[in-house]
Tab-separated table of C-alpha atoms in Angstrom:
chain	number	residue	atom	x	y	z
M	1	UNK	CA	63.239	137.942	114.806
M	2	UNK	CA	66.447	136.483	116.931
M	3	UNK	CA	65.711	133.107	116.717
M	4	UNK	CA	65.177	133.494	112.912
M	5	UNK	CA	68.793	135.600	112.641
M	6	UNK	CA	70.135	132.392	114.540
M	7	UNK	CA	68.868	129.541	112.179
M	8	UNK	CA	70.035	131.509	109.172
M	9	UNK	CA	72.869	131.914	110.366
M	10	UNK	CA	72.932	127.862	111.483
M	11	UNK	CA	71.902	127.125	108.438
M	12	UNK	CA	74.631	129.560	106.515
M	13	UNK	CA	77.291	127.611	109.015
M	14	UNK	CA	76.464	124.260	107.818
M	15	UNK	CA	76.453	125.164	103.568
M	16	UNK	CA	72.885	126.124	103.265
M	17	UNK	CA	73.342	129.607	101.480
M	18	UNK	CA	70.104	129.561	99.419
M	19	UNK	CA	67.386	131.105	101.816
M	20	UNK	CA	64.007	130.362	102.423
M	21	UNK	CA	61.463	130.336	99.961
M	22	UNK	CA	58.043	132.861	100.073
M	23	UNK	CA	55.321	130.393	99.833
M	24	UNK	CA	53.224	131.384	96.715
M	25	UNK	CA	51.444	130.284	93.845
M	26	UNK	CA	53.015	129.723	90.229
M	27	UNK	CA	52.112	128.433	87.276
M	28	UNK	CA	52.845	125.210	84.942
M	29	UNK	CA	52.016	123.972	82.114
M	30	UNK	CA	49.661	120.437	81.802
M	31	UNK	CA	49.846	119.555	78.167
M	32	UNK	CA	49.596	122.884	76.864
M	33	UNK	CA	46.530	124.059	79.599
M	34	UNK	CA	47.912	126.156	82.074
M	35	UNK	CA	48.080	125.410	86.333
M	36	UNK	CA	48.228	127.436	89.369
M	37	UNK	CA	49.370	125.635	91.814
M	38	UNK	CA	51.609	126.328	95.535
M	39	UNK	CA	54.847	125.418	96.644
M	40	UNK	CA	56.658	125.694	100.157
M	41	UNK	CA	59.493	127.556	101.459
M	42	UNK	CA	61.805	124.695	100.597
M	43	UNK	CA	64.689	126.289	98.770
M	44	UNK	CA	65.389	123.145	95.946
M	45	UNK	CA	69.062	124.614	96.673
M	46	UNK	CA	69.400	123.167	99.894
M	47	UNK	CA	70.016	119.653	98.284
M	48	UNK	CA	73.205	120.535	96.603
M	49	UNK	CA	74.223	122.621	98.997
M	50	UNK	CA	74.103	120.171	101.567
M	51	UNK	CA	75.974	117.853	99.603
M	52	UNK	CA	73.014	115.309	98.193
M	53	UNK	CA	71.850	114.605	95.062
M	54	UNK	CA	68.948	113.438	94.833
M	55	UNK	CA	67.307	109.590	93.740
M	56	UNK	CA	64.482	109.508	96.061
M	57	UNK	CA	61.959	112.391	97.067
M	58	UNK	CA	58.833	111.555	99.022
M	59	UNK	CA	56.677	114.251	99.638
M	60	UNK	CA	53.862	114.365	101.982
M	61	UNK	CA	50.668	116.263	101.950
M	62	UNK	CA	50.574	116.716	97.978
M	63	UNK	CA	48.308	119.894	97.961
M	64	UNK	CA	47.909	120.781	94.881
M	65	UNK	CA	51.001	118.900	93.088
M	66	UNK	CA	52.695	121.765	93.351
M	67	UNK	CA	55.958	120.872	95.207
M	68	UNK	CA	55.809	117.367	93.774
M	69	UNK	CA	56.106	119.168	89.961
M	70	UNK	CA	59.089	121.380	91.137
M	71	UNK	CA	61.103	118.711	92.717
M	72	UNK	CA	60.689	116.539	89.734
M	73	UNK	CA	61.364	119.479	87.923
M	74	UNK	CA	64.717	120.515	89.772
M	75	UNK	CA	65.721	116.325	89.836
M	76	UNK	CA	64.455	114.988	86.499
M	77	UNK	CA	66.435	112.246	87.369
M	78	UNK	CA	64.950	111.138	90.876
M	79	UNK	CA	62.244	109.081	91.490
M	80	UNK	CA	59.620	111.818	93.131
M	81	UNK	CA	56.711	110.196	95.362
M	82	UNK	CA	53.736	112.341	96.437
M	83	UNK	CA	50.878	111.219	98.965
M	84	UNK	CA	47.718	112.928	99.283
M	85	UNK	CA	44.769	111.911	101.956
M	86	UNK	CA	42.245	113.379	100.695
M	87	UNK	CA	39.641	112.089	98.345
M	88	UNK	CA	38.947	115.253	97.062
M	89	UNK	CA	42.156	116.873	96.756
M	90	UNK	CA	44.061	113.747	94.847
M	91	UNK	CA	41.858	114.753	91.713
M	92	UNK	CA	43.356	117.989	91.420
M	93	UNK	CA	46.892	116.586	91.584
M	94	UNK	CA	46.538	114.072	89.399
M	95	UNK	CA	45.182	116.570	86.992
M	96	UNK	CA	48.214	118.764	87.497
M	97	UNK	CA	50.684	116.117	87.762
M	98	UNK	CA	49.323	114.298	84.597
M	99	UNK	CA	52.410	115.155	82.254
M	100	UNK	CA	55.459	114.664	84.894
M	101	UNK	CA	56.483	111.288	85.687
M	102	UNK	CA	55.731	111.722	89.529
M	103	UNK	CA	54.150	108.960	91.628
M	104	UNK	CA	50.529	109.718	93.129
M	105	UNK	CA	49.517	108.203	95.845
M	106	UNK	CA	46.303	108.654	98.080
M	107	UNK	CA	46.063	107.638	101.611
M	108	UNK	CA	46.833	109.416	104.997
M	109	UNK	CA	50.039	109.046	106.062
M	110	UNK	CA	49.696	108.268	110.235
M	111	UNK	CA	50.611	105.404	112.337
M	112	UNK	CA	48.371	102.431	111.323
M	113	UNK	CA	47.107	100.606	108.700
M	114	UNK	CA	43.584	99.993	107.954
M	115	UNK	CA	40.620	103.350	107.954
M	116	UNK	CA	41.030	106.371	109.756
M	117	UNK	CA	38.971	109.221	110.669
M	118	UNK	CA	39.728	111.950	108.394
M	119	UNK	CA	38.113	115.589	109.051
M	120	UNK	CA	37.813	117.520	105.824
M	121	UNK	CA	37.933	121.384	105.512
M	122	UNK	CA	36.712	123.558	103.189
M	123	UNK	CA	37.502	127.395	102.060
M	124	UNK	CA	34.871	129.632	100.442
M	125	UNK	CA	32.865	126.380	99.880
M	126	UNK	CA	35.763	124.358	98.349
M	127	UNK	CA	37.996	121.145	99.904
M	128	UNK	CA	41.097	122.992	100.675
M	129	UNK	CA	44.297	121.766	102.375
M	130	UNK	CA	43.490	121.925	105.852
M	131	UNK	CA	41.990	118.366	106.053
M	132	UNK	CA	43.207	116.438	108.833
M	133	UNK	CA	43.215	113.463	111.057
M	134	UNK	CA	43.130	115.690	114.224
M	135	UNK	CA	40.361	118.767	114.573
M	136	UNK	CA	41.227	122.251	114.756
M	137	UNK	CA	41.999	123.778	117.907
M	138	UNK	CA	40.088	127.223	119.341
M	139	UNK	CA	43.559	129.050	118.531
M	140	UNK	CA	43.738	127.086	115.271
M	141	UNK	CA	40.233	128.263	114.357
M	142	UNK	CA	41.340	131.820	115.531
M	143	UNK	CA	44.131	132.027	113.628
M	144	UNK	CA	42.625	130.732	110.139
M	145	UNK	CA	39.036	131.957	110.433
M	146	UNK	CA	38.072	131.553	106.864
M	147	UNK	CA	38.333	128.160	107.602
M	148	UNK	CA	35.774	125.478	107.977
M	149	UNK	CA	36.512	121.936	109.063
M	150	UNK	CA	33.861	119.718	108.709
M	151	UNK	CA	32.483	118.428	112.912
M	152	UNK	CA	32.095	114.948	111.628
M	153	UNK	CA	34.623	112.867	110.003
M	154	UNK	CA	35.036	110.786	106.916
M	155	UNK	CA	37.071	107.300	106.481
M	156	UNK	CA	39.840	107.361	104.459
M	157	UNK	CA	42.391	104.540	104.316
M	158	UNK	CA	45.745	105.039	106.353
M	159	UNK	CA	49.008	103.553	106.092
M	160	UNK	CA	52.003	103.849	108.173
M	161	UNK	CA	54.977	105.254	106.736
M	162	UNK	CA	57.066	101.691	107.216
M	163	UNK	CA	54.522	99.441	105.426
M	164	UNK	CA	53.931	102.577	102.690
M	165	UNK	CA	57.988	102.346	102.321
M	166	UNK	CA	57.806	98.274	101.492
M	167	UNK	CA	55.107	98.397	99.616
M	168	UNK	CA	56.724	101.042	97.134
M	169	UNK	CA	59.939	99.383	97.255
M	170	UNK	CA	61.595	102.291	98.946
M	171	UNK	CA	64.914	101.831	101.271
M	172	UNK	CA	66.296	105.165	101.467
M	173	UNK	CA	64.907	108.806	101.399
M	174	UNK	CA	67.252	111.611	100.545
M	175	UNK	CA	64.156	114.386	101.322
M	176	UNK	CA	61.217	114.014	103.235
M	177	UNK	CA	59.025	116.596	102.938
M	178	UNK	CA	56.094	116.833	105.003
M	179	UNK	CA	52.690	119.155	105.344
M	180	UNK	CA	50.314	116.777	106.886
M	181	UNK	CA	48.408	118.983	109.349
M	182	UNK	CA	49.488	117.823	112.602
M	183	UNK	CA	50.303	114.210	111.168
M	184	UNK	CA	53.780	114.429	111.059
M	185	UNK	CA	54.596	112.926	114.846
M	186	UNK	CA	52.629	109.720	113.487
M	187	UNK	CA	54.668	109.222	110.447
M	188	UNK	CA	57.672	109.960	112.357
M	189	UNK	CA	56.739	107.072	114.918
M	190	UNK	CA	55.737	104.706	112.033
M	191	UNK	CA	59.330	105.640	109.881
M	192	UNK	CA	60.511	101.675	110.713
M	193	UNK	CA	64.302	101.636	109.440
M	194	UNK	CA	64.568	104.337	107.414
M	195	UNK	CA	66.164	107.658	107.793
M	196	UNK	CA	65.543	110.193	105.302
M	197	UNK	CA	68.756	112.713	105.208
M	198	UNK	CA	66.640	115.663	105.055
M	199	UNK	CA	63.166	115.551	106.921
M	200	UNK	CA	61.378	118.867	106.214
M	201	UNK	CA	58.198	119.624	108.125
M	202	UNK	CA	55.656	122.279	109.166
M	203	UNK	CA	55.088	122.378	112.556
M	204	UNK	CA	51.946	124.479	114.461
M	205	UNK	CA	51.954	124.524	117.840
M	206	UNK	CA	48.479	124.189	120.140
M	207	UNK	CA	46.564	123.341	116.166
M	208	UNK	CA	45.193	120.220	117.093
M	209	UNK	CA	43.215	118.509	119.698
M	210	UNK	CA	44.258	115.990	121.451
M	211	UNK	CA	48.077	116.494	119.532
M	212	UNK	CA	50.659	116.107	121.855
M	213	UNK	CA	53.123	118.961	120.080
M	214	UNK	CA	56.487	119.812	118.944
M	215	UNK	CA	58.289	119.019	121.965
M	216	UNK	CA	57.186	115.172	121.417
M	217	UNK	CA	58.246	115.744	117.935
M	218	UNK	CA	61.759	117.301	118.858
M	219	UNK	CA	62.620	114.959	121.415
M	220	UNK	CA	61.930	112.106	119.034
M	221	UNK	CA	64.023	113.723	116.033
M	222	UNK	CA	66.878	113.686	118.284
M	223	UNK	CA	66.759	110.040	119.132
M	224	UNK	CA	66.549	109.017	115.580
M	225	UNK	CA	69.859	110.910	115.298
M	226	UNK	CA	68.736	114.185	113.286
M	227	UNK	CA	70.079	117.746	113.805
M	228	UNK	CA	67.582	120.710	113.624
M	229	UNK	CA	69.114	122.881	110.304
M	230	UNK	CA	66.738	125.613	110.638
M	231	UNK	CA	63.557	126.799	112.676
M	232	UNK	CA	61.448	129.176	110.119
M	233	UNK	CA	58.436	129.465	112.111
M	234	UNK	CA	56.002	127.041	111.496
M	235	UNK	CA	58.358	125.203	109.352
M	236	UNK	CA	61.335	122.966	110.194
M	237	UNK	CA	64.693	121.577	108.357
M	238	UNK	CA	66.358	118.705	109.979
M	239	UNK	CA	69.519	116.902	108.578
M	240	UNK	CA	70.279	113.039	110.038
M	241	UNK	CA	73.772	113.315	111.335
M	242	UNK	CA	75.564	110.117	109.600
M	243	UNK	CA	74.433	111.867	106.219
C-alpha cells in the first residue's frame, strides 16, 4: 500500500493527475454489431498531461483490440499500430478492429527474426491471452489456476522490435504500450534507435521460466535514459528523460 501512495504521489509530482485505470471489459460498436472487449489501466490522460500529443501509438500484445480501439479513439488523429502473436487471437482483433483505421499486425514481438517457439494457453477451452514465448512458472500456474498453457509449443514468426520499426516506416514512438507475457525485456533489447517517450509495461515477477526478471528490465530502462513514472503492481509507466 506505501509503495503505491509513493508512485501516485510521483506520478501527481510530475503532471500525471488522471489515476490509474480498473482493468475491465467495455463495449464498442463494429458496424452496428456490438463488442466486448478489455482495456488496461492506462489512463489515455496521461498523454496530455505529460505534455505529448500523440502521432504514433504502438501497442503490444493486442488482446482483444481493445486498447488499440480506445487509443485510436482518444487520438483520431495518430497513427495507432497493434501487434498480436498469436494465430488465434489476431482473428478476433481484426474482427473488432474492422471499422477503426488501426494497423494489425501479427507476429511476436522478441529479439530475433525468423520462427519462434510460441506456447499457447487456453481458458475454459478457449485461446486466451496468456500465450507466450516463455512457459508458466509453478507460482505463475498458482496464481492463475484456471489457466492452461499448452506443454508443447507452436511456431509463430518473430520479429525484433528494430527491424518491425523499419519495416513500418516508424522513427519515433510517443507511447509504447506493452502486455507481451514476459516478452517485454526482448523487445526492449531489440528497440535499435528508438526511444518511445512513454514505455508502458506489465511486469510479473518469478512468471516465466528461464526469464531473467524485472531487475534486468530496470537496470536496462535506466541506461536507455528512462525514468520510472509509476509502479502499479504488475504494471509499469516509464517516461524517457530528454522528452
Amino acid at each position: 500500500m506505501l509503495n503505491r501512495l509513493v508512485s501516485r504521489l510521483k506520478m501527481r509530482l510530475n503532471g500525471l493527475k488522471s489515476p490509474a485505470l480498473r482493468e475491465r471489459m467495455y463495449r464498442i460498436d463494429v458496424n452496428g454489431t456490438p463488442h466486448d472487449v478489455q482495456h488496461s489501466r492506462f489512463n489515455m490522460n496521461w498523454l496530455p498531461e505529460a505534455g505529448i500529443t500523440p502521432t504514433v501509438i504502438v501497442d503490444l500484445g493486442s488482446f482483444d483490440g481493445g486498447d488499440a480501439w480506445r487509443m485510436k479513439q482518444t487520438f483520431p488523429n495518430a497513427r495507432v499500430v497493434t501487434v498480436e502473436a498469436d494465430p488465434d487471437r489476431i482473428g478476433i482483433v481484426r474482427a473488432a478492429l474492422a471499422a477503426s483505421e488501426v494497423e494489425i499486425h501479427n507476429f511476436a514481438a522478441c529479439d530475433q527474426d525468423g520462427p519462434v517457439e510460441w506456447y499457447t494457453a487456453t481458458i475454459n477451452g478457449e485461446t486466451n491471452a496468456q500465450g507466450s514465448l516463455y512457459q508458466h512458472s509453478d507460482a505463475y500456474q498458482k496464481r492463475f489456476t484456471f489457466v492452461q498453457q499448452s506443454e508443447e509449443p507452436i511456431k509463430v514468426d518473430g520479429k525484433r522490435f528494430d527491424t518491425f520499426c523499419t519495416e513500418a516506416n516508424i522513427d519515433k514512438i510517443d507511447l509504447l504500450h506493452m502486455d507481451i507475457e514476459g516478452a517485454e525485456l526482448s523487445v526492449l533489447r531489440s528497440m535499435g534507435a528508438v526511444r518511445p517517450k512513454l514505455i508502458y509495461l506489465e511486469w510479473r515477477e518469478n512468471a516465466f521460466r528461464g526469464h531473467e526478471g524485472t531487475a534486468s528490465a530496470e537496470t536496462l530502462l535506466r541506461d536507455m535514459g528512462y525514468s520510472l513514472l509509476g509502479n502499479l503492481g504488475d504494471d509499469r509507466l516509464y517516461r524517457h528523460i530528454s522528452t
